[in-house]
PDB file of C-alpha atoms in Angstrom:
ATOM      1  CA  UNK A   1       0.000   0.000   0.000  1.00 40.00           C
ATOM      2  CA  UNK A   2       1.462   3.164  -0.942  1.00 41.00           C
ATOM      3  CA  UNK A   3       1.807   5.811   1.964  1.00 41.00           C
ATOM      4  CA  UNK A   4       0.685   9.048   1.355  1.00 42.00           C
ATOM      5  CA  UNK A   5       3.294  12.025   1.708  1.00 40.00           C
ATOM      6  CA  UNK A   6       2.527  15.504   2.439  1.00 40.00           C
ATOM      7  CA  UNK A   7       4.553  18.323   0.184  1.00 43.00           C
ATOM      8  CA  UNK A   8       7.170  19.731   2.462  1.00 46.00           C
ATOM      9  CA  UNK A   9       5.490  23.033   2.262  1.00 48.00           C
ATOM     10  CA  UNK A  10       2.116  21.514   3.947  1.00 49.00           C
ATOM     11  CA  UNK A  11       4.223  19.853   6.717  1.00 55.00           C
ATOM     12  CA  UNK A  12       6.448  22.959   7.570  1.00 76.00           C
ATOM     13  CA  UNK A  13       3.965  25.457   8.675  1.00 86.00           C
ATOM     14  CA  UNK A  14       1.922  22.184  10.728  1.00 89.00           C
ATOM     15  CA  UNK A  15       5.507  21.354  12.302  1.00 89.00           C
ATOM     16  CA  UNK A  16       5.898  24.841  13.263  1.00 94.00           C
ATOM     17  CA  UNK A  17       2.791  25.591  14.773  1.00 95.00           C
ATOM     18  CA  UNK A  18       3.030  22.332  16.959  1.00 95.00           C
ATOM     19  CA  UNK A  19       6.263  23.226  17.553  1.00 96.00           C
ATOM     20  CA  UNK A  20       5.228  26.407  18.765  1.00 96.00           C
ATOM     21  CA  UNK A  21       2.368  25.162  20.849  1.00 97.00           C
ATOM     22  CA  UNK A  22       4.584  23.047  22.350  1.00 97.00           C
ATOM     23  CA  UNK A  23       7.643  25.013  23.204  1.00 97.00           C
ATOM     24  CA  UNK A  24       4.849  28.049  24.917  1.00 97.00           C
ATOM     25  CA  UNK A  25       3.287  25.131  27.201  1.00 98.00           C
ATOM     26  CA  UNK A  26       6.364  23.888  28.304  1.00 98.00           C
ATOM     27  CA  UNK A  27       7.742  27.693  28.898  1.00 97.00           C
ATOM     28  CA  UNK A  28       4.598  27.777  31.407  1.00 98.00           C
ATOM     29  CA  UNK A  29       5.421  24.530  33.224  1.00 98.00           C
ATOM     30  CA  UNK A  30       9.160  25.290  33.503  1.00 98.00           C
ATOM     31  CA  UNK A  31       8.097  28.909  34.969  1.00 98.00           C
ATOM     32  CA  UNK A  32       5.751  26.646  37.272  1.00 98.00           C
ATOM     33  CA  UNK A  33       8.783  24.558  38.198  1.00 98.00           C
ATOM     34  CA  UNK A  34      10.917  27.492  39.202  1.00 98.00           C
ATOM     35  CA  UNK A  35       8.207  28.916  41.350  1.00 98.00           C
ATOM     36  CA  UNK A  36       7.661  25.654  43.324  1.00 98.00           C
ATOM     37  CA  UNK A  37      11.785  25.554  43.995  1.00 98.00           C
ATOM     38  CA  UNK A  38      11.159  28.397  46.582  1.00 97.00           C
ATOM     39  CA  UNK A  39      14.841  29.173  45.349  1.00 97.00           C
ATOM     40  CA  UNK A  40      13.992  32.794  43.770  1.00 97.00           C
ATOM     41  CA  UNK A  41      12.826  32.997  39.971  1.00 97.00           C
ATOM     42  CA  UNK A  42      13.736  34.814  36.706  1.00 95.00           C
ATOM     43  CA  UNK A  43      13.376  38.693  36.986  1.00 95.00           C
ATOM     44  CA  UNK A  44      10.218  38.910  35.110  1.00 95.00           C
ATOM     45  CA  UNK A  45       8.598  36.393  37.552  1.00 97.00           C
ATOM     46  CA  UNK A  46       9.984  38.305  40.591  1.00 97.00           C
ATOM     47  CA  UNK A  47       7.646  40.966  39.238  1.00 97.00           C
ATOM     48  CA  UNK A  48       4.746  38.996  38.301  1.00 97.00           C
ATOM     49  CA  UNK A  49       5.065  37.108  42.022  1.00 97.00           C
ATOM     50  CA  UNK A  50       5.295  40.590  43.891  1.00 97.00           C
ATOM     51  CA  UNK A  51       2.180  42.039  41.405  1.00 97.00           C
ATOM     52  CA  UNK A  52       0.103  39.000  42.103  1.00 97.00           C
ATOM     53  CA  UNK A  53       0.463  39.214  45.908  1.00 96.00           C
ATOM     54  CA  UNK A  54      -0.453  42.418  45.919  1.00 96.00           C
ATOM     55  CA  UNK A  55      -3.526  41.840  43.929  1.00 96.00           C
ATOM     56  CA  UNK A  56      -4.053  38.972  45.116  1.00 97.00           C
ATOM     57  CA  UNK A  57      -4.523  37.245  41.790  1.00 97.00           C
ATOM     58  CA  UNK A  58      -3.088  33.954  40.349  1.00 97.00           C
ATOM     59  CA  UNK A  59       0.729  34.845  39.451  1.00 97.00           C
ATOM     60  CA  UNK A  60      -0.356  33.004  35.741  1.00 97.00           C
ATOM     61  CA  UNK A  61      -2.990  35.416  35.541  1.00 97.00           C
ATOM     62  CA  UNK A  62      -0.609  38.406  36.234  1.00 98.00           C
ATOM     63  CA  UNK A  63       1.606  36.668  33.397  1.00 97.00           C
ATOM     64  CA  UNK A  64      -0.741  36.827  31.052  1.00 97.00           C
ATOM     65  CA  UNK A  65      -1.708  40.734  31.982  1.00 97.00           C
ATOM     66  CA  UNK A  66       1.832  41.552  32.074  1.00 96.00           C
ATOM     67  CA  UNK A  67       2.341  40.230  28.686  1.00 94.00           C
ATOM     68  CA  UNK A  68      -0.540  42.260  27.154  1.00 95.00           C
ATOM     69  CA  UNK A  69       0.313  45.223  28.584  1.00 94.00           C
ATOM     70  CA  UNK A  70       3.991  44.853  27.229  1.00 92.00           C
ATOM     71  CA  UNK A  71       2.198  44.009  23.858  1.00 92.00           C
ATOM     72  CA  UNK A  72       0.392  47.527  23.771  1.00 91.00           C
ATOM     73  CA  UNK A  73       3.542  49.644  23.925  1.00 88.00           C
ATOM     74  CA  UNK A  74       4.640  47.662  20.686  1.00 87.00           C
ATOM     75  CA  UNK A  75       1.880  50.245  19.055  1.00 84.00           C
ATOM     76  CA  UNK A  76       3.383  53.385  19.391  1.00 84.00           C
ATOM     77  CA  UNK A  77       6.859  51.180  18.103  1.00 81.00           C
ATOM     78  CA  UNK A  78       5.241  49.915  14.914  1.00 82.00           C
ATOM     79  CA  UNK A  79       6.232  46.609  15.460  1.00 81.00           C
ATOM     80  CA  UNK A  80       4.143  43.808  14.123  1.00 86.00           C
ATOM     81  CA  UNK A  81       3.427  40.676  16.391  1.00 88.00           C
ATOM     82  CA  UNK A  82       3.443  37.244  15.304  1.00 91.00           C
ATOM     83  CA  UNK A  83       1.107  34.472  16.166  1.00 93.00           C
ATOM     84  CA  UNK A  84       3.857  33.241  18.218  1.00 93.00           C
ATOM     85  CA  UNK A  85       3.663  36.925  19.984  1.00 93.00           C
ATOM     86  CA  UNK A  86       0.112  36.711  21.012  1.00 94.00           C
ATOM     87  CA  UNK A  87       0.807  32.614  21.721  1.00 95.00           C
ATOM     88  CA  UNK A  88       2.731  33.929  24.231  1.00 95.00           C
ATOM     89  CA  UNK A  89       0.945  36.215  26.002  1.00 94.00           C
ATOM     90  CA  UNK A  90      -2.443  33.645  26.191  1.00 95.00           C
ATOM     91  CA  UNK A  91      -0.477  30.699  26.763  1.00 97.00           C
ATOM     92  CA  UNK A  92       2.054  31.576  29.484  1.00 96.00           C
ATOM     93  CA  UNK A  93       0.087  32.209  32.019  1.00 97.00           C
ATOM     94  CA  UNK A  94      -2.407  29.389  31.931  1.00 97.00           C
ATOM     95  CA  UNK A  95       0.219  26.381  31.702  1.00 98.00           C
ATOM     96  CA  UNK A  96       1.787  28.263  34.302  1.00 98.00           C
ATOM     97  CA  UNK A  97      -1.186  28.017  36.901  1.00 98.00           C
ATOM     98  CA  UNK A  98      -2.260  24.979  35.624  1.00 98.00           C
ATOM     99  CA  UNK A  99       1.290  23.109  36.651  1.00 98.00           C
ATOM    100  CA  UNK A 100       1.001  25.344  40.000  1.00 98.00           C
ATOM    101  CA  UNK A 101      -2.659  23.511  40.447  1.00 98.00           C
ATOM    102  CA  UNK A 102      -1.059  19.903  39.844  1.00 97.00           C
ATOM    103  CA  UNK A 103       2.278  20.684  42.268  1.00 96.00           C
ATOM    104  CA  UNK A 104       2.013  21.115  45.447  1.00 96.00           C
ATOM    105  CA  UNK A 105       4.647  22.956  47.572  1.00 94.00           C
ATOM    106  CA  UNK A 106       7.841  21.538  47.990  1.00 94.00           C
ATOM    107  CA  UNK A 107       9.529  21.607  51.121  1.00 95.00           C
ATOM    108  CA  UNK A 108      12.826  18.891  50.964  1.00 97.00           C
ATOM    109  CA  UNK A 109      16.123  21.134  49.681  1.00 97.00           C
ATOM    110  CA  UNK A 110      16.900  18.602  47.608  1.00 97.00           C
ATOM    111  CA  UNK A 111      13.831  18.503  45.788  1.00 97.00           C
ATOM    112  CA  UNK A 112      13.339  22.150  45.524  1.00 98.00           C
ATOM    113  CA  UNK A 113      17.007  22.024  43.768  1.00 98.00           C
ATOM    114  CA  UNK A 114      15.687  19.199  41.144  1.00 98.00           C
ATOM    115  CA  UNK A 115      12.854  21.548  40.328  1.00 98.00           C
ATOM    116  CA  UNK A 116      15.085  24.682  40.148  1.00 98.00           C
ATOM    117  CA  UNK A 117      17.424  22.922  37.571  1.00 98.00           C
ATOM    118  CA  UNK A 118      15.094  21.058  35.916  1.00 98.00           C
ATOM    119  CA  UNK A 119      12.572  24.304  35.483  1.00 98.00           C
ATOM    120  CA  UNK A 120      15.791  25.844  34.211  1.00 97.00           C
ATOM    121  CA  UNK A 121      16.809  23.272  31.375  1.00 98.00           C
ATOM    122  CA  UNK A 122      12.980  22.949  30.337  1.00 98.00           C
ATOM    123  CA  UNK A 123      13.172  26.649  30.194  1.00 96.00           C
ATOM    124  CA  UNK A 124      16.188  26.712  27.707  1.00 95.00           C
ATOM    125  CA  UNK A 125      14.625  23.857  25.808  1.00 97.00           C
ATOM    126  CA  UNK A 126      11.213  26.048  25.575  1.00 96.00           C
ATOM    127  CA  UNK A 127      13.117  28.675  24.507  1.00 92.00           C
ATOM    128  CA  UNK A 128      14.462  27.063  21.663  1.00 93.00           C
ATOM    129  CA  UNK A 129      11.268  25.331  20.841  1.00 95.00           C
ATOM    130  CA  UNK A 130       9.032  28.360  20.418  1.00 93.00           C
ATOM    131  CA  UNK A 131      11.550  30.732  18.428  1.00 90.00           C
ATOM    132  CA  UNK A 132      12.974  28.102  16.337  1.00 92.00           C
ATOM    133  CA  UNK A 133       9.307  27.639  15.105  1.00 93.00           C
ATOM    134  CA  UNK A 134       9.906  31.473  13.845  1.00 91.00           C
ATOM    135  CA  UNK A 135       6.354  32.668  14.294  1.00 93.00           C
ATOM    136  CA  UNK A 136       7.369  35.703  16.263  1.00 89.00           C
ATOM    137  CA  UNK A 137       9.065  36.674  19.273  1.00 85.00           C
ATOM    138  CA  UNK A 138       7.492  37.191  22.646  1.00 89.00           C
ATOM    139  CA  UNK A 139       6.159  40.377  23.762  1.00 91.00           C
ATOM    140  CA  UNK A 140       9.138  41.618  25.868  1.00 85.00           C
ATOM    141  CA  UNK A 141      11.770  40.310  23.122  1.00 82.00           C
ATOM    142  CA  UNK A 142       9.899  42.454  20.364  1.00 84.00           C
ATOM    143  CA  UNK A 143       9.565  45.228  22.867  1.00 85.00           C
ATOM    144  CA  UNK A 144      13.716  45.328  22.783  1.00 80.00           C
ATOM    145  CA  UNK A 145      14.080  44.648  19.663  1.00 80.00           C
ATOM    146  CA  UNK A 146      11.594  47.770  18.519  1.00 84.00           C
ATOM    147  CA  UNK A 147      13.390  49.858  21.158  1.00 85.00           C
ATOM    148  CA  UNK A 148      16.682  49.039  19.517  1.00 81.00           C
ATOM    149  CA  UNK A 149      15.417  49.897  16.418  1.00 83.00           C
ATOM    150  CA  UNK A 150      14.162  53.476  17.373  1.00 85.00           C
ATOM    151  CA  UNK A 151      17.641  54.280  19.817  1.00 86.00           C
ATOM    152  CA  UNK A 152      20.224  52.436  18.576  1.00 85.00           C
ATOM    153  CA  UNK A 153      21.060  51.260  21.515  1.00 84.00           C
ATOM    154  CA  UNK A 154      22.051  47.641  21.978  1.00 80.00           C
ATOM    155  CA  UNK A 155      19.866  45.016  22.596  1.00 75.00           C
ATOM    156  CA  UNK A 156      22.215  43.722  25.203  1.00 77.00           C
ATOM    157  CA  UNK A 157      22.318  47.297  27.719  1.00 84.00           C
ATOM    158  CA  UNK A 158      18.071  47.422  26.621  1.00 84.00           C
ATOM    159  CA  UNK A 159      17.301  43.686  28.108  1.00 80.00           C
ATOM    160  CA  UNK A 160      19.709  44.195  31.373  1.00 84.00           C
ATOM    161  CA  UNK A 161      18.041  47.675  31.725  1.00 88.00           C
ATOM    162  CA  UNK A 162      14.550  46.707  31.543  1.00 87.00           C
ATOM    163  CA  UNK A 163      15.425  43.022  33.425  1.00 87.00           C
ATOM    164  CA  UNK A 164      17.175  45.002  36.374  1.00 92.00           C
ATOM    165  CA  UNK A 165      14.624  47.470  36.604  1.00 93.00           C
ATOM    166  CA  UNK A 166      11.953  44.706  37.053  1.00 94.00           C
ATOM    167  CA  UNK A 167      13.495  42.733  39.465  1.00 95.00           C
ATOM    168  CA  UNK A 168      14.056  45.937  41.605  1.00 96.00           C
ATOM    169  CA  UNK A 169      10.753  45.995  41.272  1.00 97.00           C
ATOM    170  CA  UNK A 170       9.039  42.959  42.226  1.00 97.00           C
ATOM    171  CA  UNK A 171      11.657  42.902  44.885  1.00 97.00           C
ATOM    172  CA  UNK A 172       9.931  45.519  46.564  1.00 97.00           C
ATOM    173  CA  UNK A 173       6.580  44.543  45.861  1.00 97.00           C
ATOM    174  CA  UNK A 174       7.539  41.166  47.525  1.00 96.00           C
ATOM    175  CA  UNK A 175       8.755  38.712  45.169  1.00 96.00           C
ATOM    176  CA  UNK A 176      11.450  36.183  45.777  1.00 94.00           C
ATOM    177  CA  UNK A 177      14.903  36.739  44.254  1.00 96.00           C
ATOM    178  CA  UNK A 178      17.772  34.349  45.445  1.00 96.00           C
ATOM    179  CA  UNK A 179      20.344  31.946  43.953  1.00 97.00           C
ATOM    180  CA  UNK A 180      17.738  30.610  41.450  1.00 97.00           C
ATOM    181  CA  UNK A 181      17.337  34.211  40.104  1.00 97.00           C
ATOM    182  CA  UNK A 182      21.827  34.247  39.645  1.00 96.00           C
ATOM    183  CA  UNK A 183      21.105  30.564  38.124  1.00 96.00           C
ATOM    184  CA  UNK A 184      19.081  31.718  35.592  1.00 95.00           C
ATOM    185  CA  UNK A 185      20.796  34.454  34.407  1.00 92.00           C
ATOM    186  CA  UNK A 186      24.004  32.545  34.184  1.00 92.00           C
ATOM    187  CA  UNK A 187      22.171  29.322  32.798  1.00 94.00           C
ATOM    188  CA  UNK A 188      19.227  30.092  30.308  1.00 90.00           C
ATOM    189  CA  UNK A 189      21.714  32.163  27.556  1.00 88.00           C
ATOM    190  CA  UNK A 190      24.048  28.946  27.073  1.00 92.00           C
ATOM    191  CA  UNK A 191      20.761  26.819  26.916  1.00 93.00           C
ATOM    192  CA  UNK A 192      18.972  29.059  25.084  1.00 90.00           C
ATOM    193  CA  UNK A 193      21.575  28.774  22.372  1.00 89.00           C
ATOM    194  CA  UNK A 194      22.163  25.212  22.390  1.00 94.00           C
ATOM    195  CA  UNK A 195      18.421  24.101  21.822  1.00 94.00           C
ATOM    196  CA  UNK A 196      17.905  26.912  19.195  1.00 91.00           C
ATOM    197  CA  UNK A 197      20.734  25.368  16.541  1.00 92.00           C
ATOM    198  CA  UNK A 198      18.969  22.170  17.214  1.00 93.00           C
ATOM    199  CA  UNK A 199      14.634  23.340  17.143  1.00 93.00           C
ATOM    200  CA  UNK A 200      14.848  26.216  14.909  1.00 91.00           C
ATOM    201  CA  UNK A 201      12.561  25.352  11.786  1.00 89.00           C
ATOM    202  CA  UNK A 202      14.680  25.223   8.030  1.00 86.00           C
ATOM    203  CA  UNK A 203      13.174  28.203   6.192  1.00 74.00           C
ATOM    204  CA  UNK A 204      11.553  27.153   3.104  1.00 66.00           C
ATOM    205  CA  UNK A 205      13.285  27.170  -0.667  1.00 60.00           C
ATOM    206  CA  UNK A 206      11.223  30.598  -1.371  1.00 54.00           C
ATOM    207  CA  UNK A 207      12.145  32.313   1.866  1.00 53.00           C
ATOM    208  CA  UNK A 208      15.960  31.872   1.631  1.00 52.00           C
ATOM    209  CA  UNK A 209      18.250  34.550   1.740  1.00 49.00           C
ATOM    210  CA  UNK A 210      14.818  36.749   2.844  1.00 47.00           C
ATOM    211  CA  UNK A 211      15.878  38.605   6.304  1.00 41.00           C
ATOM    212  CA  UNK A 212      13.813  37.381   9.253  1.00 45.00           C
ATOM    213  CA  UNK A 213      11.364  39.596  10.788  1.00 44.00           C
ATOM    214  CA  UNK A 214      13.052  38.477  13.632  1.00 43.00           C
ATOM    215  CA  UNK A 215      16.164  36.638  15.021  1.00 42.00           C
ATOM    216  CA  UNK A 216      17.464  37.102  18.230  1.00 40.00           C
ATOM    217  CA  UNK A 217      17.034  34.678  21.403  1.00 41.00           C
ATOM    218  CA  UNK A 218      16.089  36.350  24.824  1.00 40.00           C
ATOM    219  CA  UNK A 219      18.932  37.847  27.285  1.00 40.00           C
ATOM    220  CA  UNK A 220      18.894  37.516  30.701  1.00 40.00           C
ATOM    221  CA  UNK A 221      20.794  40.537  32.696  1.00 37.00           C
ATOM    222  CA  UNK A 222      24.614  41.008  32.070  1.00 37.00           C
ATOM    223  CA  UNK A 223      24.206  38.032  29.534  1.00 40.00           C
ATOM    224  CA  UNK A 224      24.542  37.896  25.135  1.00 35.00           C
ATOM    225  CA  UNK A 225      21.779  35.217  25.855  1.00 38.00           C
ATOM    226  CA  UNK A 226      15.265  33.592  23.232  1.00 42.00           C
ATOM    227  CA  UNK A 227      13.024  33.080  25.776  1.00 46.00           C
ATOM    228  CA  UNK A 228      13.158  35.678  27.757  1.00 53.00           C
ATOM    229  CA  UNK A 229      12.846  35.420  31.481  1.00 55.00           C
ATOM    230  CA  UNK A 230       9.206  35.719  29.996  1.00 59.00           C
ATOM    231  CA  UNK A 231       9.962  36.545  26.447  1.00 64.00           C
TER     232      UNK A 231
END
């Protein structure tokens, strides 16, 4: 019996979109992981932790606000989103809380040290997931990237800028910075980097030597690091 084959350019955009899906859901459940280590989280989740306690909404929820609210100042910017751009900003959030609602609070060091590293490679692995399907960046990413367009300045001094002035931030609203937040920021841009060479979707015959809308991976503070803490 003959098996039917799909033309490659059917099966790229399907692979890409899955690959997408995928790589946003499992950004959520490493973000989950992180949170449950008790061991301090990326900057952008110090924020969202010390926002949601003072709200007192789900920290998901105030991922998902966050991330719109980012997405708005893209407007006056002119930069276009991609449907990996708003992916982001409705899926975050939800596998985030969702994960939270499965795992309970860890109290064992040990454990909380599995989860920390473990939230951190499925993080870098995420990263390179959902950019490598090159469907758009994430709302803070484009947000640098639009800024660097308009100043000039680097993306590098933008992200550590903006990253550092969060953190300050939720630090004083009440989030939890420690040695998972130094982890991170020493961890995700070597990870990020690795899993991109290996996810990121060939482009097409017709699309080569076009220049990508967009193609840069996320930086953590002080780092050349896709995935942005929240990208």
């Amino acid at each position: 019996m003959a098996v039917l084959a799909l033309p490659a350019d059917t099966v790229r955009p399907v692979r890409r979109l899955s690959q997408l899906l995928v790589g946003l859901v499992l950004y959520g459940v490493s973000m989950a992981l992180m949170y449950r280590a008790s061991l301090g989280l990326d900057p952008w989740d110090v924020f969202h932790q010390g926002v949601a306690g003072r709200l007192g909404l789900s920290i998901g929820t105030v991922v998902l606000l966050t991330g719109a609210c980012v997405l708005l100042l893209w407007l006056p910017l002119r930069q276009r989103p991609g449907i990996g751009t708003v992916g982001n900003v409705l899926v975050l959030g939800v596998a985030m809380d969702r994960t939270l609602a499965l795992l309970p609070a860890q109290h064992l060091l040990a454990v909380r040290i599995a989860l920390l590293a473990g939230g951190i490679v499925l993080n870098g692995l995420a990263t390179g997931l959902y950019i490598g399907a090159r469907l758009g960046p994430g709302p803070r990413d484009g947000l640098m990237v639009a800024l660097h367009r308009r100043t000039g300045r680097s993306l590098r001094l933008l992200r550590t800028g903006l990253e550092v002035t969060v953190l300050l931030a939720g630090i004083a609203l009440g989030g939890s910075a420690g040695v998972g937040t130094v982890a991170y920021a020493l961890a995700i841009g070597p990870l990020a980097q690795f899993f991109l060479r290996r996810c990121t979707v060939p482009a097409a015959p017709a699309d080569r030597g076009r220049p990508e809308r967009m193609n840069f991976a996320p930086r953590s503070p002080g780092s050349s690091r896709g995935g942005g803490g929240v990208s």
